[in-house]
PDB file of C-alpha atoms in Angstrom:
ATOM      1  CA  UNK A 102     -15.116 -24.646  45.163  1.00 47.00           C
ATOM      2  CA  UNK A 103     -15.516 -22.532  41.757  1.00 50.00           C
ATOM      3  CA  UNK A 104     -12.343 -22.757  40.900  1.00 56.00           C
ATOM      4  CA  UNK A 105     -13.763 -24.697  37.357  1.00 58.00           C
ATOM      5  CA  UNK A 106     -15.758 -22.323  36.919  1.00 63.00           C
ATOM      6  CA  UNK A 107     -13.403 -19.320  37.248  1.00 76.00           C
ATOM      7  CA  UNK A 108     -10.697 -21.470  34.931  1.00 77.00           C
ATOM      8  CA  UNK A 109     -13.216 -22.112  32.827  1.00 83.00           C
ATOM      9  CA  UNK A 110     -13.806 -18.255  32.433  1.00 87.00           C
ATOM     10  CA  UNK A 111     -10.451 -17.462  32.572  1.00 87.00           C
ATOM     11  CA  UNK A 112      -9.749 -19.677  29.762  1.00 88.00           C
ATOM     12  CA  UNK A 113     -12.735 -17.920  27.666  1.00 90.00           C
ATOM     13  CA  UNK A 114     -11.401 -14.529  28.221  1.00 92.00           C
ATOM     14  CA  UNK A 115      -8.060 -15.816  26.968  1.00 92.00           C
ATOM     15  CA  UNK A 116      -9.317 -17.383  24.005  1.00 94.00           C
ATOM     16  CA  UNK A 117     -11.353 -13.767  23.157  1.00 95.00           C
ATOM     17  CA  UNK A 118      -7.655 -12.409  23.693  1.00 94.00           C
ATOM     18  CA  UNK A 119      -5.909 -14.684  21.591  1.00 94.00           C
ATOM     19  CA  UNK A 120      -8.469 -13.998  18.532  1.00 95.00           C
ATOM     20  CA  UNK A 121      -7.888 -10.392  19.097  1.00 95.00           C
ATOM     21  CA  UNK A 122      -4.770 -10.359  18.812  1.00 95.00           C
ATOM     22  CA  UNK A 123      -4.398 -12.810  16.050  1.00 94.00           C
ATOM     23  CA  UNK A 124      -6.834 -10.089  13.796  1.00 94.00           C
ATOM     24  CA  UNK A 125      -4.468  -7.494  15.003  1.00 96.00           C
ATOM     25  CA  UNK A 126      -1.545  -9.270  13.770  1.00 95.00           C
ATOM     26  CA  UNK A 127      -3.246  -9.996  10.256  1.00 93.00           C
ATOM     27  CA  UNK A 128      -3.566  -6.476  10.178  1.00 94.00           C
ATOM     28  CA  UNK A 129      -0.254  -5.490  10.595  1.00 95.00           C
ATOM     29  CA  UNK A 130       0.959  -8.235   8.650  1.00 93.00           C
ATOM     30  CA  UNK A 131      -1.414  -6.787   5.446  1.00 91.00           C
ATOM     31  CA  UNK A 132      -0.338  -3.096   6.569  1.00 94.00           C
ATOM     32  CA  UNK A 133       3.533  -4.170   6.595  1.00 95.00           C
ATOM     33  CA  UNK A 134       3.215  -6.448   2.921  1.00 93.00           C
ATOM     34  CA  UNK A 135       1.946  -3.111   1.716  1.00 94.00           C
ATOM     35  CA  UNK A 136       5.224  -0.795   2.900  1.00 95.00           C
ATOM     36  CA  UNK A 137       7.288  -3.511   1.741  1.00 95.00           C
ATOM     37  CA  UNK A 138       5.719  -3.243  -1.672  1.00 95.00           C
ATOM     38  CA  UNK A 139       6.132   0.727  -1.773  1.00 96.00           C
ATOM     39  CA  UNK A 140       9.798  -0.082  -1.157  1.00 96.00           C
ATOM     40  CA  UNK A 141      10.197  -2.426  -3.708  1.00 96.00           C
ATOM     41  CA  UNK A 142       8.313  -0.039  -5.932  1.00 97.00           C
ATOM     42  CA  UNK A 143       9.798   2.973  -5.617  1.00 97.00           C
ATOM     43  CA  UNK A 144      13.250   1.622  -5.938  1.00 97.00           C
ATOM     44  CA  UNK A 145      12.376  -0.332  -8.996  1.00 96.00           C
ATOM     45  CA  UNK A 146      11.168   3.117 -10.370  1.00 97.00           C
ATOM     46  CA  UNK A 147      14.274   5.051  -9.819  1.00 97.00           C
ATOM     47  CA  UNK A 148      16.591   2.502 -10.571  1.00 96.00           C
ATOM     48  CA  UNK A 149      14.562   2.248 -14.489  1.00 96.00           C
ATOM     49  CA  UNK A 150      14.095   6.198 -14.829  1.00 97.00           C
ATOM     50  CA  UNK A 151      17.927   6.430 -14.109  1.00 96.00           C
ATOM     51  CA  UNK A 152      18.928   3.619 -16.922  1.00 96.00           C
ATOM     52  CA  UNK A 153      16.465   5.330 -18.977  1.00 95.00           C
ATOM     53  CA  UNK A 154      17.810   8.628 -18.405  1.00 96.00           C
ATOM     54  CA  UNK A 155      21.498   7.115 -18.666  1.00 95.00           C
ATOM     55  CA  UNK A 156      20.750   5.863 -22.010  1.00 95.00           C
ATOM     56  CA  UNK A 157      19.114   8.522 -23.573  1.00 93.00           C
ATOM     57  CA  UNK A 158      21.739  10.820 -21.989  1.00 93.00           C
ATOM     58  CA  UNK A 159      19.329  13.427 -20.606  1.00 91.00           C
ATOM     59  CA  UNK A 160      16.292  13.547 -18.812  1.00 90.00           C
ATOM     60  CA  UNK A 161      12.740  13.227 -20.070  1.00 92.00           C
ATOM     61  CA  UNK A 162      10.797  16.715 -21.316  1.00 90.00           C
ATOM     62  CA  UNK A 163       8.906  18.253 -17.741  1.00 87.00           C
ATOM     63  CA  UNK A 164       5.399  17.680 -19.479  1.00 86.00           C
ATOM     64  CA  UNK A 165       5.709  13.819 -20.244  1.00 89.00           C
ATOM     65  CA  UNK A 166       6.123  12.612 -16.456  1.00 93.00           C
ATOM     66  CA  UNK A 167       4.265  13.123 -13.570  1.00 94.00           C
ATOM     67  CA  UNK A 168       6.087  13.304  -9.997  1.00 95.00           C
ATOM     68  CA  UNK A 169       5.268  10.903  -7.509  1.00 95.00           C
ATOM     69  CA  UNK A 170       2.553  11.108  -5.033  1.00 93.00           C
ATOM     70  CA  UNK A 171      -0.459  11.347  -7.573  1.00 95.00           C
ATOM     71  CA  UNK A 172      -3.941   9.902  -7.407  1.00 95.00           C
ATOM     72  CA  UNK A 173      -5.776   8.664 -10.264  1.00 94.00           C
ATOM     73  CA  UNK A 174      -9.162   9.015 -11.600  1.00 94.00           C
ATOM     74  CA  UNK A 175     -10.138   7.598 -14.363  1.00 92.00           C
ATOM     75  CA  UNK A 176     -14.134   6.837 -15.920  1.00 93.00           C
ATOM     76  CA  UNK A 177     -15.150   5.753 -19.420  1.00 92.00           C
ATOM     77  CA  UNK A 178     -14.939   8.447 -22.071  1.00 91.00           C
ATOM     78  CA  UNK A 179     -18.690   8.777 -22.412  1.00 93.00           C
ATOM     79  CA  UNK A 180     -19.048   9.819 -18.689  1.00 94.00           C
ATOM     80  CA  UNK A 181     -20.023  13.215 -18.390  1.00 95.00           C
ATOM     81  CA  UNK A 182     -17.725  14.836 -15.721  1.00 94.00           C
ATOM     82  CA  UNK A 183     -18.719  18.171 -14.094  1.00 95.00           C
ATOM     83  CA  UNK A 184     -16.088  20.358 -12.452  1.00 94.00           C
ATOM     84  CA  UNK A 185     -16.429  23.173 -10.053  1.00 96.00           C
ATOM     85  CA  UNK A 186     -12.637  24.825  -8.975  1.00 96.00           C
ATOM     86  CA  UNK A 187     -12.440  27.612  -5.949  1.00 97.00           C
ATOM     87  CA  UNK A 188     -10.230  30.560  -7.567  1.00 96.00           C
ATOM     88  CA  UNK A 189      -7.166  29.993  -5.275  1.00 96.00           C
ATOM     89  CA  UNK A 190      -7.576  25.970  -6.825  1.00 96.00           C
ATOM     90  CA  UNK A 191      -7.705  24.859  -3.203  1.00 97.00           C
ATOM     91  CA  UNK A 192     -10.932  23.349  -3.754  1.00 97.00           C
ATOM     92  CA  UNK A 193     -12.336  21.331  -6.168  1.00 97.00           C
ATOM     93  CA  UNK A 194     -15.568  19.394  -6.875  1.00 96.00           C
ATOM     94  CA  UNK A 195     -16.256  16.487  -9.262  1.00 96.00           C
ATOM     95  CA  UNK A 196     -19.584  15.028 -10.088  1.00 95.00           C
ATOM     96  CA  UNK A 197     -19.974  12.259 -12.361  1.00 95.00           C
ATOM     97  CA  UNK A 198     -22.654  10.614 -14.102  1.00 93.00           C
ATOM     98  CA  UNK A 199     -21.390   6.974 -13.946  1.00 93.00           C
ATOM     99  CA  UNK A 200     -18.803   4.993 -12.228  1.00 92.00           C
ATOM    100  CA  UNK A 201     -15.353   5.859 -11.879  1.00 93.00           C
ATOM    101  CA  UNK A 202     -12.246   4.582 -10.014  1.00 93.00           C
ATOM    102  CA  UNK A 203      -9.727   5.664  -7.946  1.00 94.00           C
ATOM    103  CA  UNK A 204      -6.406   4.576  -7.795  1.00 94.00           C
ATOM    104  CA  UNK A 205      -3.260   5.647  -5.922  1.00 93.00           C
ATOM    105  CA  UNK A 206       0.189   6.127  -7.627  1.00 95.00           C
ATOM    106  CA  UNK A 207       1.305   2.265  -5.727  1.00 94.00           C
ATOM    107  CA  UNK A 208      -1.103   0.643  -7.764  1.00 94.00           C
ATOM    108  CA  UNK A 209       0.209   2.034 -11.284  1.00 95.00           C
ATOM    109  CA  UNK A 210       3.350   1.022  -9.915  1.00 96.00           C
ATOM    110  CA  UNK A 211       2.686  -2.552  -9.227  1.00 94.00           C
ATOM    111  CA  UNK A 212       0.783  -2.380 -12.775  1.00 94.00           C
ATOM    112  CA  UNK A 213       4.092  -0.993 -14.398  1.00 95.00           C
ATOM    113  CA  UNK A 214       5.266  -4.328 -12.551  1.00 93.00           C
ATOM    114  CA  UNK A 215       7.306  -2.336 -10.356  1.00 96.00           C
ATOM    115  CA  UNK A 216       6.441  -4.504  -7.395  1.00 94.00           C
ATOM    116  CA  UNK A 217       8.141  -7.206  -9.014  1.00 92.00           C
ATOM    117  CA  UNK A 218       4.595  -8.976  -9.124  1.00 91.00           C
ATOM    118  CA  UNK A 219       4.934  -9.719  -5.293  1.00 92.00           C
ATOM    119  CA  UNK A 220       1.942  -7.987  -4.830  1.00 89.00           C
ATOM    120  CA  UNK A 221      -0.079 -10.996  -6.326  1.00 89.00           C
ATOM    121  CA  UNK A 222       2.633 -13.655  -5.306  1.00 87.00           C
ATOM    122  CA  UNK A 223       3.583 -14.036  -8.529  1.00 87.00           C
ATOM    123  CA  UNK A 224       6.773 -13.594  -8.497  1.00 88.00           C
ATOM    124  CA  UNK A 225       9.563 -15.053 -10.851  1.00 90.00           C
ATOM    125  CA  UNK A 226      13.031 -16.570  -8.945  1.00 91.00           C
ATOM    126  CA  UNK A 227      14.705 -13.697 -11.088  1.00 92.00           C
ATOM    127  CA  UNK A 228      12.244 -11.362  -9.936  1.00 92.00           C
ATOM    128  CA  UNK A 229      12.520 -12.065  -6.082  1.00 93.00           C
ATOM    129  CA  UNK A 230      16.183 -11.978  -6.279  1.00 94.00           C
ATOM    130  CA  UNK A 231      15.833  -8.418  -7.247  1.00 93.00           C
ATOM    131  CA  UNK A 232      12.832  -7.916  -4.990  1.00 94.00           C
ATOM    132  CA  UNK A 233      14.756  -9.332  -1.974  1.00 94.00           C
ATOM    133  CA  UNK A 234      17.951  -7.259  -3.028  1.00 94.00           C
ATOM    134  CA  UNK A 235      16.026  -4.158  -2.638  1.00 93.00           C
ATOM    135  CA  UNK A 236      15.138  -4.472   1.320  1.00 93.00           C
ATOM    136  CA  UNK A 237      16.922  -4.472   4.317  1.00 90.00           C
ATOM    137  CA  UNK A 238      17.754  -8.428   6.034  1.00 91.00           C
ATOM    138  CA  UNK A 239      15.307  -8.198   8.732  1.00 88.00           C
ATOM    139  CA  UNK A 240      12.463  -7.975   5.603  1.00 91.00           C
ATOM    140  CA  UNK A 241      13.833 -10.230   3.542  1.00 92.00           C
ATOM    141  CA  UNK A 242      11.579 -13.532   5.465  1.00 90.00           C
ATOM    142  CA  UNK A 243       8.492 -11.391   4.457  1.00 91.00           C
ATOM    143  CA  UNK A 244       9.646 -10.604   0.932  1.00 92.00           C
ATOM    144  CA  UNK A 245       9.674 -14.454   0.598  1.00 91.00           C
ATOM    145  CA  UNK A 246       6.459 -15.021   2.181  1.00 89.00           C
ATOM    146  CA  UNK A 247       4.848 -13.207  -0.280  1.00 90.00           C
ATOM    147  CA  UNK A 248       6.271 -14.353  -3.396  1.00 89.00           C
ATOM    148  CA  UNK A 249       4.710 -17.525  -2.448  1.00 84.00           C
ATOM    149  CA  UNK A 250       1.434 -16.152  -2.904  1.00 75.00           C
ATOM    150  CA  UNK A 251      -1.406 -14.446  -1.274  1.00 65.00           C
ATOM    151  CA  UNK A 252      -0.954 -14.626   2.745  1.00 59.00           C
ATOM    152  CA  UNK A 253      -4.385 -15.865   4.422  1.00 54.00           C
ATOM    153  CA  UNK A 254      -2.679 -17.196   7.808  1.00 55.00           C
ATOM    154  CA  UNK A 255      -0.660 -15.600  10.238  1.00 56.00           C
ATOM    155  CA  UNK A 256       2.699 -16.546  10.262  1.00 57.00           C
ATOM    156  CA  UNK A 257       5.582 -15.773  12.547  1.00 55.00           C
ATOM    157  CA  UNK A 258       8.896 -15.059  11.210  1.00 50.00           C
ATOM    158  CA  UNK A 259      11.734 -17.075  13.121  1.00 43.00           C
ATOM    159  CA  UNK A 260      14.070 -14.512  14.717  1.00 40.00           C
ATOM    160  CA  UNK A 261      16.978 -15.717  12.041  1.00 36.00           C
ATOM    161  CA  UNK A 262      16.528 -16.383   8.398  1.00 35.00           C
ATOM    162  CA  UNK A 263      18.571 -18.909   7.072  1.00 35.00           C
ATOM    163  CA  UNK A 264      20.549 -17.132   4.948  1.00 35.00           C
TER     164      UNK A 264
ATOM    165  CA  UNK B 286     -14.137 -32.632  38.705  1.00 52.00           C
ATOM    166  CA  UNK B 287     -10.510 -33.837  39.120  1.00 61.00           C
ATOM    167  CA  UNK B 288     -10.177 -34.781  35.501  1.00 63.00           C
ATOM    168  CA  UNK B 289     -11.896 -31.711  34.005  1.00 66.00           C
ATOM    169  CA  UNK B 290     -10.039 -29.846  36.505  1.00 75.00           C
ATOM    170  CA  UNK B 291      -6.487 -30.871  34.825  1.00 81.00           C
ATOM    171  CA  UNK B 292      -7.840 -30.257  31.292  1.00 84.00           C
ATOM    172  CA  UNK B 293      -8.691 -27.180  31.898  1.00 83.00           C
ATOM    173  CA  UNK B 294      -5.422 -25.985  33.873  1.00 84.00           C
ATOM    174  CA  UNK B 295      -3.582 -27.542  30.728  1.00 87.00           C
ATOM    175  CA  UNK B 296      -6.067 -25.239  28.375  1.00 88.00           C
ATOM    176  CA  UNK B 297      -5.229 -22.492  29.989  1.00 89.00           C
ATOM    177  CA  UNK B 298      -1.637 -22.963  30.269  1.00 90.00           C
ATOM    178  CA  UNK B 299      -1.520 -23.325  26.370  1.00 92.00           C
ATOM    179  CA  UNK B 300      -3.460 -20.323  26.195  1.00 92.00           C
ATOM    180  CA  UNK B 301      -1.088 -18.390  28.465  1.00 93.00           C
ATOM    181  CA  UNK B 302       1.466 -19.665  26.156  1.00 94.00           C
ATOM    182  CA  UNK B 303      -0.095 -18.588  22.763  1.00 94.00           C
ATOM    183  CA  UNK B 304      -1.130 -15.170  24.154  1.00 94.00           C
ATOM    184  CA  UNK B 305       2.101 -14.340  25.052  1.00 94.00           C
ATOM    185  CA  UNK B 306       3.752 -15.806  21.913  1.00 95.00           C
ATOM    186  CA  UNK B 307       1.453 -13.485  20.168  1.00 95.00           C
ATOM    187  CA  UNK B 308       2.047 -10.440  22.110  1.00 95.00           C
ATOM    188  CA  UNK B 309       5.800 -10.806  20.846  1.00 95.00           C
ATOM    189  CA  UNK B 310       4.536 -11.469  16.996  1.00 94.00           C
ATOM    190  CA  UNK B 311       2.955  -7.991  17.477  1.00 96.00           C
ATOM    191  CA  UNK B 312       5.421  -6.224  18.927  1.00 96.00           C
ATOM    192  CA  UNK B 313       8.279  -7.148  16.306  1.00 93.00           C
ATOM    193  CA  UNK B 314       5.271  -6.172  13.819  1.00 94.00           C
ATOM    194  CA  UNK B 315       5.381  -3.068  15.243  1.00 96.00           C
ATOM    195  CA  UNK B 316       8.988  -2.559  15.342  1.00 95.00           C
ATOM    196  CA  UNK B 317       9.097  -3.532  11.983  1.00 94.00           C
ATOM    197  CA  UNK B 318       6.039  -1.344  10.917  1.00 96.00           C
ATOM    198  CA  UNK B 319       7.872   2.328  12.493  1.00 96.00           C
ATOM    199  CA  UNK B 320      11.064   1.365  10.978  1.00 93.00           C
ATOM    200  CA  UNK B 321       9.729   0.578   7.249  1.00 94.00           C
ATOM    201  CA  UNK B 322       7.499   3.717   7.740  1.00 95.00           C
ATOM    202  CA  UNK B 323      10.926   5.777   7.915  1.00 95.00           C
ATOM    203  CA  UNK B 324      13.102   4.281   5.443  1.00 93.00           C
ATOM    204  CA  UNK B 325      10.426   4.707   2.917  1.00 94.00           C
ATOM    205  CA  UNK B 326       9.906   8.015   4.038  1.00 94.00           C
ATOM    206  CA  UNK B 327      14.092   8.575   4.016  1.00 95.00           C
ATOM    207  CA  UNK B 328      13.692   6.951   0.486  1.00 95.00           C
ATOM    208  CA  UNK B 329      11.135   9.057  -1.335  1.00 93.00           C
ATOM    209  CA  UNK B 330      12.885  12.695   0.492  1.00 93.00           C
ATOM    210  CA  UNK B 331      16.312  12.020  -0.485  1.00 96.00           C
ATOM    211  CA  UNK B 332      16.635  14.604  -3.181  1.00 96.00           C
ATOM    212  CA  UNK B 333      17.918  12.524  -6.307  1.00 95.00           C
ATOM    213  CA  UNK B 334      15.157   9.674  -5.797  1.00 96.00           C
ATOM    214  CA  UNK B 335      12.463  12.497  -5.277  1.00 94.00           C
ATOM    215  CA  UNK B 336      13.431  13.888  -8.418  1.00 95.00           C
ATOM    216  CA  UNK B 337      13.409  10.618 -10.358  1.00 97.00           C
ATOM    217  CA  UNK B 338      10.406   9.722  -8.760  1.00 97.00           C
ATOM    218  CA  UNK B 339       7.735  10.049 -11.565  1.00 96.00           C
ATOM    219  CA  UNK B 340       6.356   7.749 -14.324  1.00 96.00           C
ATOM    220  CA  UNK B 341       5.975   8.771 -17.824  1.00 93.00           C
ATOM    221  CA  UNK B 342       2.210   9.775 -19.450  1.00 89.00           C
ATOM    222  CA  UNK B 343       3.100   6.262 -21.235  1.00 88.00           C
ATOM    223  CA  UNK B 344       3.424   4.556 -18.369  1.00 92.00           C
ATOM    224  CA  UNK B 345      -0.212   5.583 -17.306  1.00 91.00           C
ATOM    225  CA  UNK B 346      -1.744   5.044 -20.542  1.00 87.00           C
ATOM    226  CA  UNK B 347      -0.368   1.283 -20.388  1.00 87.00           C
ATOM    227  CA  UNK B 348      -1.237   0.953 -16.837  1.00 89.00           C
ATOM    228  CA  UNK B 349      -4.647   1.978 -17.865  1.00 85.00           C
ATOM    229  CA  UNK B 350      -4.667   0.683 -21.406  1.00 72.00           C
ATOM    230  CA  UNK B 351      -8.523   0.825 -21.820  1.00 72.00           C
ATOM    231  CA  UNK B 352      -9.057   3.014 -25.154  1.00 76.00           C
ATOM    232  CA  UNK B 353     -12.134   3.589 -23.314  1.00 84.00           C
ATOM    233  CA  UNK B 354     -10.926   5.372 -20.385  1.00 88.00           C
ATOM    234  CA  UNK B 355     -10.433   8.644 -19.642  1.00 91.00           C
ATOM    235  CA  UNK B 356      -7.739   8.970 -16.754  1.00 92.00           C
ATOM    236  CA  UNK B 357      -7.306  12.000 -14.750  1.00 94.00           C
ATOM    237  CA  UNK B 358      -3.945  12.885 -12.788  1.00 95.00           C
ATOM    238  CA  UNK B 359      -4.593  14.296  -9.093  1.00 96.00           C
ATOM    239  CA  UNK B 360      -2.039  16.134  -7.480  1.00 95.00           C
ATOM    240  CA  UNK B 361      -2.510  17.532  -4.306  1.00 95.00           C
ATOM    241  CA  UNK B 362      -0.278  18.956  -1.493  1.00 94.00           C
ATOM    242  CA  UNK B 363      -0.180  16.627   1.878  1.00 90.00           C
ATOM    243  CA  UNK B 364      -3.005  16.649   4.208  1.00 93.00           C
ATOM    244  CA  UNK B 365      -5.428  17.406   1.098  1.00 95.00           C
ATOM    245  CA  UNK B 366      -9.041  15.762   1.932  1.00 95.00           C
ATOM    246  CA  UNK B 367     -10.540  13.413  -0.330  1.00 95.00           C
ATOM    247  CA  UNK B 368     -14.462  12.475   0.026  1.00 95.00           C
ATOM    248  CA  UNK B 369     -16.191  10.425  -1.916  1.00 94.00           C
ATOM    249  CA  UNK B 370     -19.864  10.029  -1.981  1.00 91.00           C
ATOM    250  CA  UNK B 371     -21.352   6.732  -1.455  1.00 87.00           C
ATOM    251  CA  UNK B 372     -22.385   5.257  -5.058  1.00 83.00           C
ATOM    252  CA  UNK B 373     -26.338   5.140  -4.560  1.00 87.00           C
ATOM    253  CA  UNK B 374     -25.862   8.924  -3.737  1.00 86.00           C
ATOM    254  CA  UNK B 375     -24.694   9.621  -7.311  1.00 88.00           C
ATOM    255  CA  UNK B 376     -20.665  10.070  -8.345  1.00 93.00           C
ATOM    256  CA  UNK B 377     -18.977  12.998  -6.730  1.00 95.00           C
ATOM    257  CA  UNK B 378     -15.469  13.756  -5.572  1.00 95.00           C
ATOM    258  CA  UNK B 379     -14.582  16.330  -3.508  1.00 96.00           C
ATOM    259  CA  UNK B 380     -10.943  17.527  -2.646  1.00 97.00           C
ATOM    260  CA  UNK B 381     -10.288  20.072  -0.288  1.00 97.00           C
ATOM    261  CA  UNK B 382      -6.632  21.620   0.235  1.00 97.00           C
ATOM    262  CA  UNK B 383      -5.561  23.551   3.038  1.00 95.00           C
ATOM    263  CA  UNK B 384      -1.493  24.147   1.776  1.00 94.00           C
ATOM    264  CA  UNK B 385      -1.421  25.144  -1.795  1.00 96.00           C
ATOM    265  CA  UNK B 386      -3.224  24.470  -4.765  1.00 97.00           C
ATOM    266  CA  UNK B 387      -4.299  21.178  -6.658  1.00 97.00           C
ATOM    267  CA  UNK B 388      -3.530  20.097  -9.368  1.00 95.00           C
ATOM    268  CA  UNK B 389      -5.574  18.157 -12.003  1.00 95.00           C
ATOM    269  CA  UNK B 390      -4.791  17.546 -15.420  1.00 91.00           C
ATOM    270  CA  UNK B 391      -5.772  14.715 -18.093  1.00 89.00           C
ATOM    271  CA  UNK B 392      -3.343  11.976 -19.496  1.00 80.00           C
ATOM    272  CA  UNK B 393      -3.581  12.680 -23.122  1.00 71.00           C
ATOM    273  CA  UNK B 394      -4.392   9.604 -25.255  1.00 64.00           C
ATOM    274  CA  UNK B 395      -2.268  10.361 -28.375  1.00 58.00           C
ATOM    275  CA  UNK B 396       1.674   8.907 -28.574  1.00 50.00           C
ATOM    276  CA  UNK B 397       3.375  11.903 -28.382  1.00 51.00           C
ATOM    277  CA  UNK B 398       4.394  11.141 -24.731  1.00 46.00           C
ATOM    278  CA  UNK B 399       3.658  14.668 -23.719  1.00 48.00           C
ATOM    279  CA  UNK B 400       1.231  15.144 -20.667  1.00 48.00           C
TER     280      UNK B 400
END
């Protein structure tokens, strides 16, 4: 007697589980796509600064490049910014008077195409050869997953990949 | 009850099942996660990649090609705090450094390439 009932509970407190952890994985899944892009990124960035650099047979002036990590801001030309900076520059304070966006060094990466366009899933065959030469094996089902397009399901990777 | 009975022992079975396939999923995640973490980190420290590290002040303009925006170049030692006000509050940024200065400069507009 009860036994339904507690099975029937039991099988509700699993299914809460279950969509737990499914979230969790999504998360990771989203949070791992995203290292996998700085990867592919940064790699693709070196690689082209040292061809560049090759080719023109020295490297660029100091003032025309900015070291990675940077943040971007960046407003229309009409907005009136107003700056406040402690002496020591430790502090600073912006205030705007319209909108302005923020953007972190990754994404002027993956807009210098850096990310091989992955992080859109779109993603040439020539372009996910490369992409796919620039991570380790065990990433490689991922790096494939995503050229396919945006990820909205959770997947599992099978412990081998065929190749 | 019998009949409900064996449905529901199957349920839960297959629920057993799936929760622990899961569990697995989210450890290899995990494994994955921690070692991706440190290879990127081993990849932006080693010296000759940190020094070719950088885009060019083209690069930026194109990425932000806009002849309407302005765009401003943060950069700020690790652990520097970054708050921004919620929108209906008006547009502020605030950055607060605790190991070195900040710096912040403006990605000039004209062709000569030079920041």
């Amino acid at each position: 007697i009860g036994l339904p009932t507690n099975s029937a509970q039991e099988c509700q407190n699993l299914e809460v589980e279950r969509q737990r952890r499914l979230e969790r994985i999504k998360q990771k899944q989203s949070q791992l796509q995203e290292l996998i892009l700085q990867q592919i990124a940064f790699k693709n960035l070196v690689k082209r600064n040292k061809e560049t650099e090759q080719q023109a047979n020295r490297p660029p002036p100091p003032n025309s490049i900015i070291h990675l990590p940077f943040i971007i801001v960046n407003t229309s030309k009409k907005t009136v910014i107003d700056c406040s900076i402690s002496n020591d520059k430790f502090e600073y304070l912006f205030n705007f008077d319209s909108m302005f966006e923020i953007h972190d060094d990754i994404e002027v990466l993956k807009r210098m195409g850096m990310a091989c366009g992955l992080e859109v899933g779109k993603c040439s065959p020539e372009n996910l050869k490369i992409a796919r030469s620039l991570v380790p094996k065990a990433l490689e089902p991922y790096v494939i997953e995503m050229a396919k397009g945006p990820i909205s399901n959770v997947y599992i990777t099978g412990g081998s990949s065929a190749n | 009850g019998n009949r409900i009975d064996t449905s529901l022992v199957s349920r839960h079975k297959e629920l057993q099942r799936e929760v622990c396939d899961l569990t697995e999923a989210e450890e290899q995640l995990d494994e994955l996660i921690s070692k991706c973490t440190l290879q990127l980190r081993l990849l932006t420290e080693e010296p000759q990649n940190n020094r070719l590290g950088y885009v060019r002040c083209q690069d930026l303009r194109q990425s932000f090609d806009s002849p309407d925006q302005l765009v401003m170049v943060v950069r700020a030692p690790p652990e520097t705090q970054m708050q921004v006000t919620e929108p209906s509050e008006g547009y502020q940024v605030s950055l607060r450094s605790t190991q070195g200065p900040i710096d912040v400069f403006l990605c000039p507009e004209d062709s000569s390439g030079v920041c």
